[in-house]
Short mmCIF file of N, CA and C in Angstrom, two decimals:
data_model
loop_
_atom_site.label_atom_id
_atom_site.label_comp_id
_atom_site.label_asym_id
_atom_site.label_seq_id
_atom_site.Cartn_x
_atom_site.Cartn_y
_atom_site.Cartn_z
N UNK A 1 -14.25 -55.55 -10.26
CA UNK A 1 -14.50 -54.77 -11.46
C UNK A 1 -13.22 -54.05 -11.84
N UNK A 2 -12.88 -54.49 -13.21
CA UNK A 2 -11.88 -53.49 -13.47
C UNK A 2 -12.00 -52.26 -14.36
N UNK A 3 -11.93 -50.88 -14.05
CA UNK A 3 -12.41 -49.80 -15.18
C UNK A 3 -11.60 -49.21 -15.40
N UNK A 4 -11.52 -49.39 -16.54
CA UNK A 4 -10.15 -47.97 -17.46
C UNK A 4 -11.43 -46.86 -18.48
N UNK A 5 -11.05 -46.05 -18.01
CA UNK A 5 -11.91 -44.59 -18.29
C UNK A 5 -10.68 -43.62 -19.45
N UNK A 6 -11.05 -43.16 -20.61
CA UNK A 6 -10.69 -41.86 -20.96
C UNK A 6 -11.13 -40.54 -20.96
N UNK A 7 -10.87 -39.51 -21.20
CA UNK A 7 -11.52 -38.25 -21.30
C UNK A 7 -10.89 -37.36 -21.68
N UNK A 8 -11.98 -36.95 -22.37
CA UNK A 8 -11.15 -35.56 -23.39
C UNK A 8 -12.25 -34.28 -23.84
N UNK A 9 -11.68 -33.17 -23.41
CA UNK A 9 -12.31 -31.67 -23.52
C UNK A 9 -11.91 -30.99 -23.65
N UNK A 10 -12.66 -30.12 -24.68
CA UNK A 10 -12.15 -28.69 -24.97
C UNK A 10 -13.21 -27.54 -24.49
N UNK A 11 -12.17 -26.85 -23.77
CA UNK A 11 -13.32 -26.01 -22.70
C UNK A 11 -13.15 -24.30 -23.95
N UNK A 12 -14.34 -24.16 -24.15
CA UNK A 12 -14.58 -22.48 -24.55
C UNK A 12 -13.00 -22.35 -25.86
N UNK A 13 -13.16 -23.00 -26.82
CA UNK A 13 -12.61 -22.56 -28.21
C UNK A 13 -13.78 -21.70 -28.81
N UNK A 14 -13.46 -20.54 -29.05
CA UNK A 14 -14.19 -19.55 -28.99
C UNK A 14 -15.59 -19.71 -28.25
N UNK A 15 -16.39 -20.25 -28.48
CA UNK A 15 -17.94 -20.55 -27.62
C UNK A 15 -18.11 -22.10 -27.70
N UNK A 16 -17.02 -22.72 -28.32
CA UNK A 16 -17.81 -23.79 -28.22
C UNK A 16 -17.30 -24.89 -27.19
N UNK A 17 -17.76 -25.96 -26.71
CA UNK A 17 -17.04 -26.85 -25.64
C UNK A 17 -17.35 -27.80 -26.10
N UNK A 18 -16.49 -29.24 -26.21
CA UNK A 18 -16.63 -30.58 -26.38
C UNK A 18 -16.05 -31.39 -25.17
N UNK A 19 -17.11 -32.49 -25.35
CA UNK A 19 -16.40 -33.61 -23.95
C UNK A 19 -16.93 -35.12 -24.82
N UNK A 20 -15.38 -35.60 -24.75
CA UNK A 20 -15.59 -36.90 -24.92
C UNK A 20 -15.38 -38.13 -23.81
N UNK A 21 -15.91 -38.75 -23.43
CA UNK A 21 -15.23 -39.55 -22.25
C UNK A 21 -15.81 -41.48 -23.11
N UNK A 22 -15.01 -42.38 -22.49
CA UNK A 22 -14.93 -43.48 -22.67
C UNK A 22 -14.49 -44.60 -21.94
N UNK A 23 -15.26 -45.61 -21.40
CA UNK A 23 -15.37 -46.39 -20.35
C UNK A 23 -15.40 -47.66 -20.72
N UNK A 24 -14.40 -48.48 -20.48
CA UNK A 24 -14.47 -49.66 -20.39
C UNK A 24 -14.30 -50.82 -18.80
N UNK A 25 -15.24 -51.68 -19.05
CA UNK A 25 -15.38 -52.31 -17.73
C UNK A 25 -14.98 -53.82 -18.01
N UNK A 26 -14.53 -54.50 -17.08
CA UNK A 26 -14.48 -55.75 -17.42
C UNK A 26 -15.00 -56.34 -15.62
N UNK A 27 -15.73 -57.40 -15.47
CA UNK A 27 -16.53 -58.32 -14.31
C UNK A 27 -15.65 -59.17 -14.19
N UNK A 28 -15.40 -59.65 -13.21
CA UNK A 28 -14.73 -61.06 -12.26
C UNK A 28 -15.71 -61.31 -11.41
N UNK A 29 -16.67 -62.18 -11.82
CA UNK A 29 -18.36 -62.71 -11.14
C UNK A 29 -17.55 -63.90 -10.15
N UNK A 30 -17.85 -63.95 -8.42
CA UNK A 30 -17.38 -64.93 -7.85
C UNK A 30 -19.00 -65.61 -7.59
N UNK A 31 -19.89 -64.99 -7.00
CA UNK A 31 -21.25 -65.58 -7.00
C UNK A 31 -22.22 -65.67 -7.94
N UNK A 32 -22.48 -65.05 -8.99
CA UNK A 32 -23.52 -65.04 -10.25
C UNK A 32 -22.56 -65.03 -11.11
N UNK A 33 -23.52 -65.39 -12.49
CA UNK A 33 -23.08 -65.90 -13.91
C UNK A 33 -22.72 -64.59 -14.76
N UNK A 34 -22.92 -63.62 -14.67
CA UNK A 34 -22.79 -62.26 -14.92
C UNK A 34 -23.19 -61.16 -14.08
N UNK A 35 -22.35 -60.08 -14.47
CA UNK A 35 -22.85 -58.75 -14.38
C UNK A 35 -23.90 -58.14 -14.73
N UNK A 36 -25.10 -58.39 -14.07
CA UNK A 36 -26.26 -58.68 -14.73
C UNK A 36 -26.55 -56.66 -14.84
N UNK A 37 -27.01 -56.42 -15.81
CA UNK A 37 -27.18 -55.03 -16.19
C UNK A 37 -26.08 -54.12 -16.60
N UNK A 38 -24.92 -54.67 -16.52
CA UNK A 38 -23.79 -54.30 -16.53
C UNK A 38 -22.77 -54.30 -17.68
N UNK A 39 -23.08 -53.07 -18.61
CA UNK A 39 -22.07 -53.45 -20.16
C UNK A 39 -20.91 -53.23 -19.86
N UNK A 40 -20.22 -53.91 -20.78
CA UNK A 40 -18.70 -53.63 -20.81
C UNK A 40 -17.81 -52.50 -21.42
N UNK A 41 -19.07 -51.55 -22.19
CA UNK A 41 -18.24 -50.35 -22.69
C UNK A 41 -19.45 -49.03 -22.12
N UNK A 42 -18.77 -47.71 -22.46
CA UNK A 42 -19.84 -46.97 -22.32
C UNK A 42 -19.47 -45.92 -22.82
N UNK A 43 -20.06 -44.95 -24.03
CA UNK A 43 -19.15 -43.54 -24.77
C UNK A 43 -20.45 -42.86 -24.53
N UNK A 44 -19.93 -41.47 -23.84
CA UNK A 44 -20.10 -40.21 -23.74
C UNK A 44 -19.52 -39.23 -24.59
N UNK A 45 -20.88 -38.22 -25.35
CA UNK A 45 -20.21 -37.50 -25.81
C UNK A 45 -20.44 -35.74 -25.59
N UNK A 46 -20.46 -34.87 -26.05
CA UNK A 46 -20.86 -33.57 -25.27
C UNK A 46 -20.48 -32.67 -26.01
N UNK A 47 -21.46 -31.56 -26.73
CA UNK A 47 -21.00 -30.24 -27.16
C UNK A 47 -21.96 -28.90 -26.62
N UNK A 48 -21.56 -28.32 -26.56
CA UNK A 48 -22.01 -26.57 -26.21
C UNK A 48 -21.54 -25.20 -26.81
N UNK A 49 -22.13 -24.66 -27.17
CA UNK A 49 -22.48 -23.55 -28.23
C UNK A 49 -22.85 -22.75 -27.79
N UNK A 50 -22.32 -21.27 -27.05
CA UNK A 50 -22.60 -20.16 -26.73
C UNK A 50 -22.57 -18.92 -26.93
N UNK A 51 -23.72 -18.63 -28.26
CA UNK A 51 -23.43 -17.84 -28.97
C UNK A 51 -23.58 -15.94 -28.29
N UNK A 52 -22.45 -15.63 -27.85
CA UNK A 52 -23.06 -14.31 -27.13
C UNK A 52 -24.07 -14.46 -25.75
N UNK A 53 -23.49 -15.40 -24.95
CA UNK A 53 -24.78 -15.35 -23.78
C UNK A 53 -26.37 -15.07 -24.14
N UNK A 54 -26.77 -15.36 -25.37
CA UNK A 54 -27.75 -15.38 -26.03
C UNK A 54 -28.51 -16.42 -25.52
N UNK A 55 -27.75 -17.43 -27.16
CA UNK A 55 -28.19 -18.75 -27.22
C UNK A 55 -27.41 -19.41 -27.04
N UNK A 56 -28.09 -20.96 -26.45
CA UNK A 56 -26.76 -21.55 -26.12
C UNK A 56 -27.99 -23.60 -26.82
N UNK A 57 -26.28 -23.79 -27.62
CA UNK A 57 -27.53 -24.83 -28.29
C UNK A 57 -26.05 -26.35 -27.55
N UNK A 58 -26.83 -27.20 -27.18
CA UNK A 58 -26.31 -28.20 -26.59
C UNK A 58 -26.87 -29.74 -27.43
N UNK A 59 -25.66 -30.26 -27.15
CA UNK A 59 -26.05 -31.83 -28.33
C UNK A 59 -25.47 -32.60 -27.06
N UNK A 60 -25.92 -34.12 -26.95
CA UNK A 60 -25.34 -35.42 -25.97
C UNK A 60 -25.33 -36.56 -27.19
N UNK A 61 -24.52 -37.42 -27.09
CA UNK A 61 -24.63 -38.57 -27.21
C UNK A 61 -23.97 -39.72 -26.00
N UNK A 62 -25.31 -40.31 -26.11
CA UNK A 62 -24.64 -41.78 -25.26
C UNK A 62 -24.84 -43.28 -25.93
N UNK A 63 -23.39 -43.93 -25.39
CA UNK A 63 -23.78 -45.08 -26.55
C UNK A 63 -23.14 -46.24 -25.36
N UNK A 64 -23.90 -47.40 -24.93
CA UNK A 64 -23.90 -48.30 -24.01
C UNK A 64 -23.94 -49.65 -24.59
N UNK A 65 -22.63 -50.31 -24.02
CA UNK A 65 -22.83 -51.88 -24.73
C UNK A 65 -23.96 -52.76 -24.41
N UNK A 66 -23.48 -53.81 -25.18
CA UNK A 66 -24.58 -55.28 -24.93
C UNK A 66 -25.06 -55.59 -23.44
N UNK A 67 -25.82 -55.69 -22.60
CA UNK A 67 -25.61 -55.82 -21.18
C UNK A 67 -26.54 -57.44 -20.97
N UNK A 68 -25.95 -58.28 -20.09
CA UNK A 68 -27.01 -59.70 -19.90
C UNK A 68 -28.06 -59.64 -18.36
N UNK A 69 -29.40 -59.24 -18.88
CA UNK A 69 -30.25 -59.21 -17.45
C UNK A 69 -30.66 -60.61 -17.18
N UNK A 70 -30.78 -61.14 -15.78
CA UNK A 70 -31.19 -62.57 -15.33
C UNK A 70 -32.81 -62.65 -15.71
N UNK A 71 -33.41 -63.53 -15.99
CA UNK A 71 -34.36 -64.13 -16.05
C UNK A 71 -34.70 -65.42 -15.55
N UNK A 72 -35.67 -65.51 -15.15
CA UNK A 72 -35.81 -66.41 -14.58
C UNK A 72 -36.52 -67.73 -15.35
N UNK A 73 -36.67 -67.27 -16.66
CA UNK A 73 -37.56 -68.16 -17.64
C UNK A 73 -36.62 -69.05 -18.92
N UNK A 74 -36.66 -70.22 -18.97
CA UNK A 74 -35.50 -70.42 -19.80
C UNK A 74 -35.84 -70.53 -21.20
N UNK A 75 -37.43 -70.20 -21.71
CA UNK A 75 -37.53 -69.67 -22.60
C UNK A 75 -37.26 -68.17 -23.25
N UNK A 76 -36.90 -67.76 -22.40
CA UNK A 76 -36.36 -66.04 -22.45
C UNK A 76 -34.86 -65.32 -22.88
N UNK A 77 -33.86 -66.83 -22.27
CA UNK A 77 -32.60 -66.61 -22.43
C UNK A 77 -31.46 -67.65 -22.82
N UNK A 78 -30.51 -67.42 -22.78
CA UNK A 78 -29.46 -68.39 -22.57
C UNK A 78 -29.10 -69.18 -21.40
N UNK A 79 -28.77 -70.41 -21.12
CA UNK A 79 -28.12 -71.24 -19.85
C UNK A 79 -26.97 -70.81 -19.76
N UNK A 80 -27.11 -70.19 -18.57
CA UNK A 80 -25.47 -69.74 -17.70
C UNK A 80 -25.37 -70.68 -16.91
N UNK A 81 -26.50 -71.71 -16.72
CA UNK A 81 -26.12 -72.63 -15.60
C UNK A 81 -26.09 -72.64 -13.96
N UNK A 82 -26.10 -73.54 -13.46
CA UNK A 82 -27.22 -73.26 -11.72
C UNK A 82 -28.24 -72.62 -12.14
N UNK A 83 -29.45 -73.36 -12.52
CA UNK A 83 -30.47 -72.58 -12.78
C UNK A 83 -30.57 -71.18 -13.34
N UNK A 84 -29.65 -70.54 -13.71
CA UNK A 84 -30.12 -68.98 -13.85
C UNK A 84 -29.74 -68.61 -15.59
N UNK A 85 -30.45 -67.66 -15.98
CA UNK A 85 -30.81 -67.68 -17.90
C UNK A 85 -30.31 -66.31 -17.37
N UNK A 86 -29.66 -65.82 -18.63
CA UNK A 86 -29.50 -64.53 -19.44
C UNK A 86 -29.90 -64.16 -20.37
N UNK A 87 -30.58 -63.11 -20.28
CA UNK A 87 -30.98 -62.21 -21.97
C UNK A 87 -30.50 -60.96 -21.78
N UNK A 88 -29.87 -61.37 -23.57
CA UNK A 88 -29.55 -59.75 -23.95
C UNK A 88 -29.79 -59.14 -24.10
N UNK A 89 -29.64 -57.89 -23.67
CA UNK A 89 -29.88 -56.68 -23.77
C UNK A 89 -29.14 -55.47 -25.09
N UNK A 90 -29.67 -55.43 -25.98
CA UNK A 90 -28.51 -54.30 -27.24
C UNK A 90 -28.28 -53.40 -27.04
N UNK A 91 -27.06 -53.26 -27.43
CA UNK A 91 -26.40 -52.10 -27.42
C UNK A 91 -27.34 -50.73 -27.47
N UNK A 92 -27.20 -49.78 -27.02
CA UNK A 92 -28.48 -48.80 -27.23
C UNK A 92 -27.72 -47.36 -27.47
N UNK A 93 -28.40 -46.46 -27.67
CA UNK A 93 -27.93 -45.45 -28.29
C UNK A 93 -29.09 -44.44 -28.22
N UNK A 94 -28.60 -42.90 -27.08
CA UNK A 94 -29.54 -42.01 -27.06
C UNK A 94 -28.33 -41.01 -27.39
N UNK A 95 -29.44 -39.69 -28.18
CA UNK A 95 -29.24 -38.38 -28.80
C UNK A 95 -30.21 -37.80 -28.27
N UNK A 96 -29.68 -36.91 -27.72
CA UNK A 96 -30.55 -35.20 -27.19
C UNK A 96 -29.94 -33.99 -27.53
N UNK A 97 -30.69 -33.36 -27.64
CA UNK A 97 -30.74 -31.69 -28.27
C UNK A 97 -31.71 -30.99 -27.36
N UNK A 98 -29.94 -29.40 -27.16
CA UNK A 98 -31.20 -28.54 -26.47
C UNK A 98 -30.92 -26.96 -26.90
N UNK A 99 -31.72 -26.50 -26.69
CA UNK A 99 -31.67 -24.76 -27.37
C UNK A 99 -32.09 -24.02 -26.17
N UNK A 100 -30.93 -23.16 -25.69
CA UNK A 100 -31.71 -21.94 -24.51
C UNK A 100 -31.63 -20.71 -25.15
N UNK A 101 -32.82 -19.59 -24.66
CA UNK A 101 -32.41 -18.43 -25.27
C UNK A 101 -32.52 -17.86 -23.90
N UNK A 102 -31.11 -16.87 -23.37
CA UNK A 102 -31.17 -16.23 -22.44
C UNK A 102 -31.83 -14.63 -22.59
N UNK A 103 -32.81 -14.17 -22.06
CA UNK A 103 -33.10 -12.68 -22.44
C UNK A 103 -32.49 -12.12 -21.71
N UNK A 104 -31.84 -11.89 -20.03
CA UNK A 104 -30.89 -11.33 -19.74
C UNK A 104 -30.25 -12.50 -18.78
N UNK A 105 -30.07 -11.80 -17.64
CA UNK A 105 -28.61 -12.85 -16.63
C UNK A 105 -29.87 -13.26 -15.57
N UNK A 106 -31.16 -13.23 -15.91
CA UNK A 106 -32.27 -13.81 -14.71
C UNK A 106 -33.61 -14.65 -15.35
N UNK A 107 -33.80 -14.02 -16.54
CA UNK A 107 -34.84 -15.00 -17.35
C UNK A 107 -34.44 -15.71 -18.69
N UNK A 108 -34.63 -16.41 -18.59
CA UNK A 108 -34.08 -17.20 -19.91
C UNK A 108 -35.73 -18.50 -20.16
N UNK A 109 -35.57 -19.31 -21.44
CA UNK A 109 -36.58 -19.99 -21.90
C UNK A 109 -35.34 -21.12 -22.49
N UNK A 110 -35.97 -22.67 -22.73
CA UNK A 110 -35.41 -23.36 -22.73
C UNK A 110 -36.52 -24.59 -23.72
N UNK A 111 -35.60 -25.31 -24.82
CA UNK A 111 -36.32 -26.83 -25.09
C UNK A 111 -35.68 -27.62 -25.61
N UNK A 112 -35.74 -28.51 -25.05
CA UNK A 112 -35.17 -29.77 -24.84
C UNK A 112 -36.04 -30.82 -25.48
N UNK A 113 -34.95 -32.05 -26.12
CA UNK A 113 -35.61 -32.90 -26.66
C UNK A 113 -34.52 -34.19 -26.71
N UNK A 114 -35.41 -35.41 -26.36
CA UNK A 114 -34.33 -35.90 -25.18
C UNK A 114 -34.64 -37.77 -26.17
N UNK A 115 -34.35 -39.00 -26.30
CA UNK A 115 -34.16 -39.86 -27.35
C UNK A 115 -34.35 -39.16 -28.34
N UNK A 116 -33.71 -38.74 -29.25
CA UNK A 116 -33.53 -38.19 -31.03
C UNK A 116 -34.20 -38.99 -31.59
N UNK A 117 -33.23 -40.23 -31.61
CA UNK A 117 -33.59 -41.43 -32.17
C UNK A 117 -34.50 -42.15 -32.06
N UNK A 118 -35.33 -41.84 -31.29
CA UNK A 118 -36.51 -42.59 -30.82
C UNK A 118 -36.67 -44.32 -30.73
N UNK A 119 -35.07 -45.18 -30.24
CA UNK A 119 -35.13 -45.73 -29.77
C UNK A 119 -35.26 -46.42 -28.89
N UNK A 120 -36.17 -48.06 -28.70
CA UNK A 120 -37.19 -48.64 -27.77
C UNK A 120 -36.41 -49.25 -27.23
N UNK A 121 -35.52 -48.83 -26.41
CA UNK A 121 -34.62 -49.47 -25.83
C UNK A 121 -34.79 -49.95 -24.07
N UNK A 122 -34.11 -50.88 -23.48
CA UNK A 122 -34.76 -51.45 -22.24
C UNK A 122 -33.32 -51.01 -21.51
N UNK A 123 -33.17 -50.35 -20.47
CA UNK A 123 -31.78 -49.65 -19.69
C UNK A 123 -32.01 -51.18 -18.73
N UNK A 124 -33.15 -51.75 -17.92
CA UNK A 124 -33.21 -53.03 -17.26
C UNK A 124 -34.45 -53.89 -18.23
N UNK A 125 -34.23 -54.63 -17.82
CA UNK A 125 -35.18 -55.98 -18.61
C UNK A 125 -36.34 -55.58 -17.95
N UNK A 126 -37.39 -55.85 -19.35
CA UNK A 126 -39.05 -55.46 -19.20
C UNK A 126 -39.40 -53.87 -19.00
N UNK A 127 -38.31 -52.58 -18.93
CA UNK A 127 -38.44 -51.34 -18.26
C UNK A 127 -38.02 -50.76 -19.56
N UNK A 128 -39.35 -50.52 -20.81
CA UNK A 128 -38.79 -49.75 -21.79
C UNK A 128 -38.57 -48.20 -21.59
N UNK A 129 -37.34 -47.47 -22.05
CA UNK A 129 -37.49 -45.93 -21.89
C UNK A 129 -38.34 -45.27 -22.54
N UNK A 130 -38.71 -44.06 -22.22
CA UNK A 130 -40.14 -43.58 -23.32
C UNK A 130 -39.20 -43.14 -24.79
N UNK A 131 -39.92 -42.91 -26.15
CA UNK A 131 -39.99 -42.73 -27.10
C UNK A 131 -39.10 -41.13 -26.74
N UNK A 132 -39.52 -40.48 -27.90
CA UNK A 132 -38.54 -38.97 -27.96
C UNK A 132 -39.64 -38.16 -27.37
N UNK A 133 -39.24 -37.42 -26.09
CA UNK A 133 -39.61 -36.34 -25.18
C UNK A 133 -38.95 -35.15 -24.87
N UNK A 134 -39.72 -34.31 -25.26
CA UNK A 134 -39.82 -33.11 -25.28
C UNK A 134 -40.12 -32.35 -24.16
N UNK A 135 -39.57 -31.66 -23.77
CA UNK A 135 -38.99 -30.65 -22.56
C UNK A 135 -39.13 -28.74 -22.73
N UNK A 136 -39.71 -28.23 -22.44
CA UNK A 136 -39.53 -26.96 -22.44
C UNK A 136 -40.26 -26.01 -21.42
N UNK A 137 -39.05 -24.95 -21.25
CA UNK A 137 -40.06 -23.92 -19.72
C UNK A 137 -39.48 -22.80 -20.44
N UNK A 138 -39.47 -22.13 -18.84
CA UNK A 138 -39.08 -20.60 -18.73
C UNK A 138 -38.29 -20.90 -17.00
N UNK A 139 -37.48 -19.85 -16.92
CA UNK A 139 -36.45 -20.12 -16.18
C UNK A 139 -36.22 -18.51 -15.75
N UNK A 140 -36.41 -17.81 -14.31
CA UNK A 140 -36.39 -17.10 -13.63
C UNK A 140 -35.32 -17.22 -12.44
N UNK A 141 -34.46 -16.34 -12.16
CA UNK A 141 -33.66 -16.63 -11.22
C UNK A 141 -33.73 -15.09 -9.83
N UNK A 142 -34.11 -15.70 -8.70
CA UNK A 142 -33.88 -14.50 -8.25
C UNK A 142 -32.72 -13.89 -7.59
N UNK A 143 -31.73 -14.72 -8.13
CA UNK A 143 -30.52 -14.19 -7.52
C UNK A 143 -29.68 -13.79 -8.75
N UNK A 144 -28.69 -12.39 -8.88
CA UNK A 144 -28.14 -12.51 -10.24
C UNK A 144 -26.93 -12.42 -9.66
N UNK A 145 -26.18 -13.17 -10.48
CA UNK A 145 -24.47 -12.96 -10.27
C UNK A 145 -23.94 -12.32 -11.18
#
């Protein structure tokens, strides 16, 4: 496997933080026909918003290439040959959003909301991720720093 990675962040410009990172992979298969689950790119992205130890509002994006899972059905995929089929897998693309409100440095409340996009996307073959889910508590700490 060969991986060349970038990355790039800006930590606390006034409250806010960004992270970009970017991954590229390339496979040298000596026993199978591919890297089966395995894309060749992968972008991370990342912001944070801290307004006054208040609120703090957080955004993700992730964006993952084409990936080829084995099948075993050769109505399902392409011939890679020695018996074994590939299907593609698309490119996929998740967005999440989150909002905390801290009331002091021990209780805080939190919600999260996690595919934006509410795309039906398969991370392995036949294993769809759920639709857009929603997340929210309350958050107690008994230790304060």
């Amino acid at each position: 496997v060969l991986s060349v990675a970038a990355e790039f962040s800006l930590e606390e410009i006034g409250r806010l933080s960004l992270f970009v990172r970017a991954d590229y992979f390339q496979y040298n298969m000596k026993t199978f026909a591919r890297a089966w689950h395995m894309p060749d790119y992968k972008v991370t992205a990342s912001a944070n918003c801290d307004m006054k130890d208040k609120l703090v509002f957080k955004a993700d994006l992730f964006v993952i290439g084409e990936r080829t899972a084995f099948t075993p059905f050769a109505s399902q995929g392409e011939d890679l040959g020695y018996g074994s089929y590939g299907k593609k897998l698309p490119m996929l693309l998740d967005i999440n959003l989150g909002a905390e409100y801290r009331y002091n440095k021990r209780i805080s409340a939190f919600l999260n909301v996690y595919n934006l996009a509410n795309s039906g996307y398969n991370i392995w073959n036949n294993y769809p991720m759920q639709g857009i889910t929603v997340l929210g508590g309350l958050s107690f700490s008994f230790l304060s720093f």
